[in-house]
Amino acid sequence: MKHPAGLTQRHWWFAGALAVILALLASMALLQADEKEEYHFGTLLTDHERAPREYEIGIRLAHLEVRWDRFEPHDDAFDQAYIDRLRDTIREFEEAGLEIEVGITLHSPPGWLREHPDSDFVNQYGDHFTDAPNVVFSQSVRREVQEYIKKFNSELGLHNFWAVRIGVSETGEFTYPPADPGEEGNNSFWAFDGNAQSTAGDSGRPPDIPPNPLPGWEPGDRTYQGRNVERADVAAWSDWYLQAIAQTVNWQISQYTSLGYQGRMKILVPGTGVRPGEHESAVNSYLDGTVLPDLMGRGVSYYKSLSYIRGSENIEIVSTSLVDGSGDPSNQGCAPSDEEQDILDPSNAVVGDWSSVRWIANLARYYGFDIGGESSGPQIRPYYDGVMDDAARQMTSCGLKDLMWAFDKNLYDGTPGSSLQEYGAVIDRLN
């Protein structure tokens, strides 16, 4: 028969061991909690008066859009009242607990900018596009943009912002202007202003944009300066066109980093763009408009253009087309098997069924970028019951770091599937 004291000692030993095990399990649970993905949620065109209410349901990001035409209505003359209102809005967001993503928009050019003779994009038909400044091929426009960003920094401080948005087009995204609505203009390529066509070293073209490899050649032409145009010539011209817009994004990145900005820089990528097989077919047809004429001129062969992006490790590629109805099945997310696909192979038919966000997320991951997302907005495809759940599924399966919901007003105006309560439920479930 065992001594009662010995039995008590064994009880103490087991209790001590159990306490150690429980402590280890608790530590592991805390470690796993620390390693859990923390997603960032926000809205586009955030209403500062609603910021406190949105913070309560888990929103942590606000979007502030700054219009260049209001910030600098006259050359070197800035609207201090507008700047003060921006400062007040920033303060209200911060007091509500929200971090701010800012769009220092270039696609709201002031009227005086058109006094620059090379401020417009020009296509091969001589049509001008004025809703976004020609920051790709005009060094004088770039100088004005540089001064605008510097003034913004001196007044409002780039360090106050969690992220800045980077783009080129009339929507502030990573594309050239849209096709001209005219019959011929459906195949518009926006590289026919004087600077884009010049080969002179002292032209007004920015120094980081190489000279046009076929000055005077127009998409669809089979001859050039008395000789036949080879496929390699068309491919070189197309690559130059894509490199030019990518270099413009690189230039914008350098402007922010030169001012000491260390936050996120978001490159906004709309839609699916042009996949490798489609791009190859368009080049084989001399870019004559028989293959995706409305897309080739926009320079949205992202599988190429993203490879030219250089700069800060803080760059994030943002698919702006969540829940846009694309893909087969529609609005699909990503899958672990995606890594097995050669996404750059022109003959790969599998990726043709991928949704916009699935395609862009895999491209961004291939090139080593972080990935974010935005819902496409009800103006692209009407929202519906369950749309936020679909966006959340795309977000988590594709490894997106954040989601900006388009738009803030749609959380309050009765848009189906897009209420503040539904957004709060998604945020609560994921975070």
Coordinates of C-alpha atoms in Angstrom, one line a residue:
M1 CA 0.0 0.0 0.0
K2 CA 1.4 3.4 -1.1
H3 CA 2.1 6.1 1.5
P4 CA -0.5 8.9 1.3
A5 CA 2.4 11.5 1.2
G6 CA 3.8 9.8 -2.0
L7 CA 0.4 10.0 -3.6
T8 CA 0.2 13.7 -2.9
Q9 CA 3.7 14.3 -4.4
R10 CA 2.6 12.5 -7.6
H11 CA -0.5 14.7 -7.8
W12 CA 1.7 17.7 -7.5
W13 CA 4.0 16.4 -10.3
F14 CA 1.1 15.8 -12.6
A15 CA -0.4 19.2 -11.8
G16 CA 2.9 20.9 -12.5
A17 CA 3.3 19.1 -15.8
L18 CA -0.2 19.9 -16.8
A19 CA 0.4 23.6 -16.0
V20 CA 3.5 23.6 -18.3
I21 CA 1.6 21.9 -21.1
L22 CA -1.3 24.4 -20.8
A23 CA 1.2 27.3 -20.8
L24 CA 2.8 26.0 -23.9
L25 CA -0.5 25.6 -25.7
A26 CA -1.5 29.1 -24.7
S27 CA 1.7 30.4 -26.1
M28 CA 1.2 28.6 -29.3
A29 CA -2.3 30.0 -29.6
L30 CA -1.1 33.5 -29.0
L31 CA 1.6 33.0 -31.6
Q32 CA -0.9 31.7 -34.2
A33 CA -3.1 34.7 -33.4
D34 CA -0.2 37.0 -34.0
E35 CA 0.5 35.2 -37.4
K36 CA -3.1 35.4 -38.5
E37 CA -3.5 37.5 -41.7
E38 CA -4.8 41.0 -40.8
Y39 CA -6.7 42.4 -43.7
H40 CA -7.3 46.2 -44.3
F41 CA -10.7 47.3 -45.3
G42 CA -11.8 50.7 -46.6
T43 CA -14.1 52.6 -49.0
L44 CA -13.6 54.7 -52.0
L45 CA -14.5 58.4 -51.9
T46 CA -15.0 58.2 -48.2
D47 CA -17.4 60.6 -46.5
H48 CA -15.4 62.2 -43.6
E49 CA -18.7 62.8 -41.7
R50 CA -19.3 59.0 -41.6
A51 CA -15.8 58.1 -40.5
P52 CA -16.6 57.5 -36.8
R53 CA -19.5 55.2 -37.7
E54 CA -17.4 53.2 -40.1
Y55 CA -14.6 52.8 -37.7
E56 CA -17.1 51.2 -35.3
I57 CA -17.8 48.3 -37.7
G58 CA -14.1 47.6 -38.5
I59 CA -13.3 49.9 -41.4
R60 CA -9.7 51.3 -41.0
L61 CA -9.0 52.9 -44.3
A62 CA -10.3 56.1 -45.8
H63 CA -9.8 57.3 -49.4
L64 CA -9.1 61.0 -50.0
E65 CA -9.2 62.2 -53.6
V66 CA -7.3 65.4 -54.3
R67 CA -8.2 67.2 -57.6
W68 CA -5.3 69.0 -59.3
D69 CA -7.6 71.5 -61.0
R70 CA -8.8 72.7 -57.6
F71 CA -5.5 72.5 -55.8
E72 CA -3.7 74.6 -58.5
P73 CA -6.4 76.4 -60.5
H74 CA -3.8 78.7 -62.1
D75 CA -0.2 78.0 -62.9
D76 CA 1.8 78.4 -59.6
A77 CA -1.3 79.8 -57.9
F78 CA -2.8 77.4 -55.3
D79 CA -6.2 77.5 -53.7
Q80 CA -5.5 77.8 -50.0
A81 CA -9.1 77.5 -49.0
Y82 CA -9.3 74.1 -50.8
I83 CA -6.0 73.0 -49.2
D84 CA -7.4 74.0 -45.8
R85 CA -10.5 71.9 -46.4
L86 CA -8.3 69.0 -47.3
R87 CA -6.3 69.5 -44.0
D88 CA -9.6 69.5 -42.0
T89 CA -10.7 66.3 -43.7
I90 CA -7.4 64.6 -43.0
R91 CA -7.8 65.6 -39.3
E92 CA -11.3 64.2 -39.1
F93 CA -10.2 60.9 -40.6
E94 CA -7.3 60.7 -38.1
E95 CA -9.5 61.6 -35.2
A96 CA -11.9 58.8 -36.2
G97 CA -9.0 56.4 -36.1
L98 CA -8.7 55.8 -39.9
E99 CA -5.6 55.7 -41.9
I100 CA -5.7 57.5 -45.3
E101 CA -5.1 56.3 -48.8
V102 CA -4.7 59.4 -51.0
G103 CA -5.1 59.9 -54.7
I104 CA -3.1 63.0 -55.8
T105 CA -4.9 62.8 -59.0
L106 CA -3.3 63.6 -62.3
H107 CA -6.5 62.8 -64.2
S108 CA -8.1 66.1 -63.1
P109 CA -5.7 68.4 -65.0
P110 CA -6.2 72.2 -64.7
G111 CA -7.2 74.1 -67.7
W112 CA -3.9 76.1 -67.9
L113 CA -2.0 72.9 -68.4
R114 CA -3.3 72.8 -72.0
E115 CA -1.1 75.9 -72.7
H116 CA 1.7 73.4 -73.0
P117 CA 1.8 72.5 -76.7
D118 CA 2.5 68.9 -75.9
S119 CA 0.0 68.3 -73.0
D120 CA -2.4 66.1 -75.0
F121 CA -2.2 62.4 -75.9
V122 CA -2.5 62.1 -79.7
N123 CA -3.5 58.9 -81.6
Q124 CA -2.5 57.9 -85.2
Y125 CA -5.6 59.6 -86.6
G126 CA -4.6 63.0 -85.1
D127 CA -7.3 62.9 -82.4
H128 CA -6.4 64.5 -79.1
F129 CA -7.3 63.2 -75.6
T130 CA -7.5 65.9 -72.9
D131 CA -9.1 64.2 -69.9
A132 CA -5.6 63.1 -68.6
P133 CA -2.3 64.9 -69.2
N134 CA 0.3 63.3 -71.4
V135 CA 2.6 62.4 -68.6
V136 CA 4.1 59.6 -70.7
F137 CA 5.7 61.5 -73.5
S138 CA 5.9 65.2 -72.3
Q139 CA 8.7 66.3 -70.1
S140 CA 7.2 69.7 -69.6
V141 CA 4.0 68.0 -68.3
R142 CA 6.1 65.9 -65.9
R143 CA 7.8 69.0 -64.6
E144 CA 4.4 70.5 -63.7
V145 CA 3.3 67.2 -62.0
Q146 CA 6.6 67.2 -60.1
E147 CA 5.8 70.7 -58.7
Y148 CA 2.3 69.7 -57.9
I149 CA 3.5 66.7 -55.8
K150 CA 6.1 68.8 -54.1
K151 CA 3.6 71.5 -53.2
F152 CA 1.2 68.8 -51.9
N153 CA 3.9 67.4 -49.7
S154 CA 4.9 70.8 -48.3
E155 CA 1.3 71.6 -47.5
L156 CA -0.1 68.3 -46.3
G157 CA 2.9 66.0 -45.8
L158 CA 3.1 62.7 -47.6
H159 CA 4.1 61.0 -44.3
N160 CA 0.5 61.4 -43.1
F161 CA -0.8 58.9 -45.6
W162 CA -0.9 55.1 -45.4
A163 CA -0.9 54.8 -49.2
V164 CA -0.7 56.8 -52.4
R165 CA -2.4 55.8 -55.6
I166 CA -0.5 55.7 -58.9
G167 CA -1.8 55.7 -62.5
V168 CA -1.9 57.3 -65.9
S169 CA -5.3 57.2 -67.5
E170 CA -8.4 59.3 -67.1
T171 CA -9.5 57.0 -64.2
G172 CA -6.1 57.2 -62.6
E173 CA -5.2 53.6 -63.5
F174 CA -2.4 51.8 -65.3
T175 CA -3.6 52.3 -68.9
Y176 CA -3.4 54.6 -71.8
P177 CA -6.6 56.6 -72.7
P178 CA -9.5 54.6 -74.1
A179 CA -10.2 54.2 -77.7
D180 CA -11.6 57.2 -79.5
P181 CA -15.4 56.7 -80.1
G182 CA -15.0 57.3 -83.8
E183 CA -15.2 54.4 -86.3
E184 CA -11.5 54.4 -87.0
G185 CA -10.5 55.5 -83.5
N186 CA -11.5 52.1 -82.0
N187 CA -7.9 51.0 -82.7
S188 CA -6.3 54.1 -81.1
F189 CA -2.7 54.1 -80.0
W190 CA -1.7 57.2 -78.1
A191 CA 1.9 57.7 -79.2
F192 CA 1.7 60.1 -82.1
D193 CA 2.4 63.5 -80.5
G194 CA 5.6 65.2 -81.6
N195 CA 7.6 64.0 -78.6
A196 CA 6.5 60.3 -79.0
Q197 CA 7.5 60.4 -82.7
S198 CA 10.7 62.3 -82.4
T199 CA 14.1 60.5 -82.4
A200 CA 16.0 63.7 -81.5
G201 CA 18.0 63.6 -78.3
D202 CA 16.9 67.1 -77.4
S203 CA 13.2 66.5 -77.9
G204 CA 10.6 67.3 -75.2
R205 CA 10.3 63.5 -74.5
P206 CA 11.3 62.5 -70.9
P207 CA 14.8 61.1 -70.8
D208 CA 13.7 57.7 -69.4
I209 CA 11.5 57.1 -72.5
P210 CA 13.5 55.6 -75.3
P211 CA 13.0 56.8 -78.9
N212 CA 10.3 55.4 -81.0
P213 CA 11.8 52.3 -82.9
L214 CA 9.6 53.0 -86.0
P215 CA 8.9 56.7 -86.1
G216 CA 6.1 57.4 -88.6
W217 CA 4.9 53.8 -88.7
E218 CA 1.2 53.4 -87.9
P219 CA -0.4 50.2 -86.6
G220 CA -1.7 48.1 -89.5
D221 CA 1.0 49.3 -92.0
R222 CA 2.7 46.5 -93.9
T223 CA 5.5 48.6 -95.3
Y224 CA 7.8 51.1 -93.7
Q225 CA 10.2 53.5 -95.6
G226 CA 10.1 51.3 -98.7
R227 CA 10.5 47.9 -97.1
N228 CA 8.2 45.2 -95.7
V229 CA 7.5 45.4 -92.0
E230 CA 8.5 42.3 -90.2
R231 CA 6.8 40.7 -87.2
A232 CA 9.8 41.6 -85.1
D233 CA 9.4 45.3 -86.0
V234 CA 5.8 45.2 -84.8
A235 CA 6.8 43.4 -81.6
A236 CA 9.5 45.9 -80.9
W237 CA 7.1 48.8 -81.4
S238 CA 4.5 47.2 -79.1
D239 CA 7.1 46.6 -76.4
W240 CA 8.3 50.2 -76.6
Y241 CA 4.7 51.3 -76.2
L242 CA 4.3 49.2 -73.1
Q243 CA 7.7 50.2 -71.6
A244 CA 6.8 53.8 -72.0
I245 CA 3.7 53.6 -69.8
A246 CA 5.6 51.4 -67.3
Q247 CA 8.5 53.9 -67.1
T248 CA 5.9 56.6 -66.4
V249 CA 4.8 54.6 -63.4
N250 CA 8.4 54.1 -62.3
W251 CA 8.9 57.9 -62.6
Q252 CA 5.9 58.5 -60.3
I253 CA 7.3 56.1 -57.8
S254 CA 10.6 57.9 -57.9
Q255 CA 8.9 61.2 -57.2
Y256 CA 7.4 59.9 -54.0
T257 CA 10.5 58.1 -52.8
S258 CA 12.7 61.2 -53.5
L259 CA 10.5 63.1 -51.1
G260 CA 11.0 60.5 -48.3
Y261 CA 7.7 58.8 -48.6
Q262 CA 7.9 55.2 -47.1
G263 CA 4.2 54.1 -47.3
R264 CA 2.5 51.9 -49.8
M265 CA 2.3 52.9 -53.4
K266 CA -0.6 51.3 -55.2
I267 CA -0.6 50.7 -58.9
L268 CA -4.2 50.4 -60.0
V269 CA -4.8 47.7 -62.6
P270 CA -8.3 47.5 -64.1
G271 CA -9.9 44.4 -65.7
T272 CA -8.1 41.4 -67.2
G273 CA -6.3 43.2 -70.0
V274 CA -4.7 41.2 -72.8
R275 CA -3.4 37.7 -72.2
P276 CA -0.2 36.4 -73.8
G277 CA -2.0 34.5 -76.6
E278 CA -4.2 37.5 -77.5
H279 CA -1.2 39.8 -77.5
E280 CA 0.7 37.5 -79.8
S281 CA -2.2 37.3 -82.2
A282 CA -2.5 41.1 -82.3
V283 CA 1.2 41.5 -83.1
N284 CA 0.9 38.9 -85.8
S285 CA -1.9 41.0 -87.4
Y286 CA 0.3 44.1 -87.3
L287 CA -1.9 45.7 -84.6
D288 CA -4.4 46.4 -87.4
G289 CA -7.4 46.3 -85.1
T290 CA -8.6 42.8 -85.9
V291 CA -7.7 41.6 -82.4
L292 CA -8.9 43.4 -79.4
P293 CA -8.6 46.9 -80.8
D294 CA -10.2 48.5 -77.8
L295 CA -7.6 47.0 -75.5
M296 CA -4.3 46.9 -77.4
G297 CA -4.2 50.6 -77.7
R298 CA -4.8 51.0 -73.9
G299 CA -1.5 49.2 -73.3
V300 CA -3.1 46.6 -71.0
S301 CA -0.8 43.6 -71.8
Y302 CA -0.1 43.5 -68.1
Y303 CA 1.9 40.2 -68.3
K304 CA 4.5 42.4 -70.1
S305 CA 4.1 45.8 -68.6
L306 CA 4.3 44.7 -64.9
S307 CA 7.6 43.1 -65.7
Y308 CA 9.0 46.6 -66.3
I309 CA 8.0 48.1 -62.9
R310 CA 10.9 48.9 -60.7
G311 CA 11.4 50.7 -57.4
S312 CA 10.3 50.5 -53.9
E313 CA 9.5 47.3 -52.0
N314 CA 6.3 49.0 -50.8
I315 CA 4.7 48.7 -54.2
E316 CA 1.3 47.0 -54.3
I317 CA -0.5 45.9 -57.5
V318 CA -4.2 46.5 -57.0
S319 CA -6.8 44.7 -59.0
T320 CA -9.7 47.2 -59.3
S321 CA -12.1 44.6 -60.7
L322 CA -13.3 42.4 -57.9
V323 CA -16.8 41.0 -58.5
D324 CA -16.9 42.4 -62.0
G325 CA -18.6 39.2 -63.3
S326 CA -15.5 38.0 -65.2
G327 CA -14.3 34.4 -65.4
D328 CA -15.9 31.1 -66.0
P329 CA -17.4 30.5 -63.5
S330 CA -17.9 34.2 -62.9
N331 CA -16.3 35.9 -59.9
Q332 CA -14.1 33.0 -59.2
G333 CA -11.2 33.3 -56.7
C334 CA -7.8 31.8 -56.9
A335 CA -6.7 28.2 -56.3
P336 CA -3.5 26.5 -55.0
S337 CA -3.2 24.8 -58.4
D338 CA -2.7 28.2 -60.0
E339 CA 1.0 27.9 -59.2
E340 CA 1.3 24.9 -61.5
Q341 CA 0.3 27.0 -64.5
D342 CA 2.7 28.7 -66.9
I343 CA 0.9 31.9 -67.0
L344 CA 3.2 33.5 -69.6
D345 CA 2.7 30.7 -72.2
P346 CA 0.7 32.1 -75.1
S347 CA -0.8 28.6 -75.7
N348 CA -2.1 28.2 -72.2
A349 CA -5.9 28.2 -72.6
V350 CA -6.6 27.5 -68.9
V351 CA -6.0 31.1 -67.9
G352 CA -8.6 32.3 -70.5
D353 CA -11.3 31.3 -68.0
W354 CA -9.8 33.1 -65.0
S355 CA -11.5 36.1 -63.5
S356 CA -9.8 39.5 -63.6
V357 CA -8.6 39.4 -60.0
R358 CA -7.3 35.8 -60.4
W359 CA -5.3 36.7 -63.5
I360 CA -3.9 40.0 -62.0
A361 CA -3.1 38.4 -58.6
N362 CA -1.1 35.6 -60.2
L363 CA 0.8 38.0 -62.4
A364 CA 1.6 40.3 -59.4
R365 CA 2.7 37.3 -57.4
Y366 CA 4.8 36.0 -60.3
Y367 CA 6.7 39.3 -60.4
G368 CA 7.0 39.5 -56.6
F369 CA 4.6 42.3 -55.7
D370 CA 2.1 42.5 -52.9
I371 CA -1.5 42.5 -54.0
G372 CA -4.5 44.6 -53.1
G373 CA -8.1 44.9 -54.4
E374 CA -11.0 47.1 -55.1
S375 CA -14.6 46.1 -56.0
S376 CA -15.4 47.1 -59.5
G377 CA -18.4 49.3 -58.5
P378 CA -22.1 48.9 -59.4
Q379 CA -21.5 51.1 -62.5
I380 CA -19.5 48.2 -64.0
R381 CA -21.7 45.4 -62.9
P382 CA -24.7 45.8 -60.6
Y383 CA -24.2 44.6 -57.1
Y384 CA -26.4 41.8 -55.7
D385 CA -27.2 40.0 -52.5
G386 CA -24.0 38.2 -51.4
V387 CA -21.7 40.4 -53.5
M388 CA -19.5 41.2 -50.5
D389 CA -19.1 37.5 -49.6
D390 CA -18.0 36.9 -53.2
A391 CA -15.5 39.8 -52.9
A392 CA -14.2 38.4 -49.6
R393 CA -13.7 35.0 -51.1
Q394 CA -11.7 36.5 -54.0
M395 CA -9.7 38.5 -51.5
T396 CA -8.7 35.6 -49.2
S397 CA -8.1 33.0 -51.9
C398 CA -6.0 35.3 -54.0
G399 CA -3.9 36.7 -51.1
L400 CA -5.0 40.3 -51.3
K401 CA -3.8 42.5 -48.4
D402 CA -6.6 45.0 -48.5
L403 CA -10.0 45.7 -50.0
M404 CA -11.4 49.1 -50.9
W405 CA -15.2 49.0 -51.5
A406 CA -16.6 51.1 -54.3
F407 CA -18.2 53.3 -53.2
D408 CA -18.6 54.7 -49.7
K409 CA -22.1 56.1 -50.6
N410 CA -23.2 52.6 -51.7
L411 CA -23.0 51.5 -48.0
Y412 CA -26.0 53.8 -47.3
D413 CA -28.1 54.2 -50.4
G414 CA -29.8 50.8 -50.5
T415 CA -27.6 49.3 -53.1
P416 CA -28.3 45.5 -53.0
G417 CA -25.7 43.5 -51.0
S418 CA -23.7 46.6 -50.2
S419 CA -24.9 47.8 -46.8
L420 CA -22.7 49.0 -44.0
Q421 CA -24.0 46.1 -41.9
E422 CA -23.0 43.6 -44.5
Y423 CA -19.5 45.1 -44.8
G424 CA -19.1 45.0 -41.0
A425 CA -20.1 41.3 -41.0
V426 CA -17.4 40.5 -43.6
I427 CA -14.8 42.4 -41.7
D428 CA -15.7 40.8 -38.4
R429 CA -15.5 37.3 -40.0
L430 CA -12.1 37.9 -41.6
N431 CA -10.4 39.9 -38.9

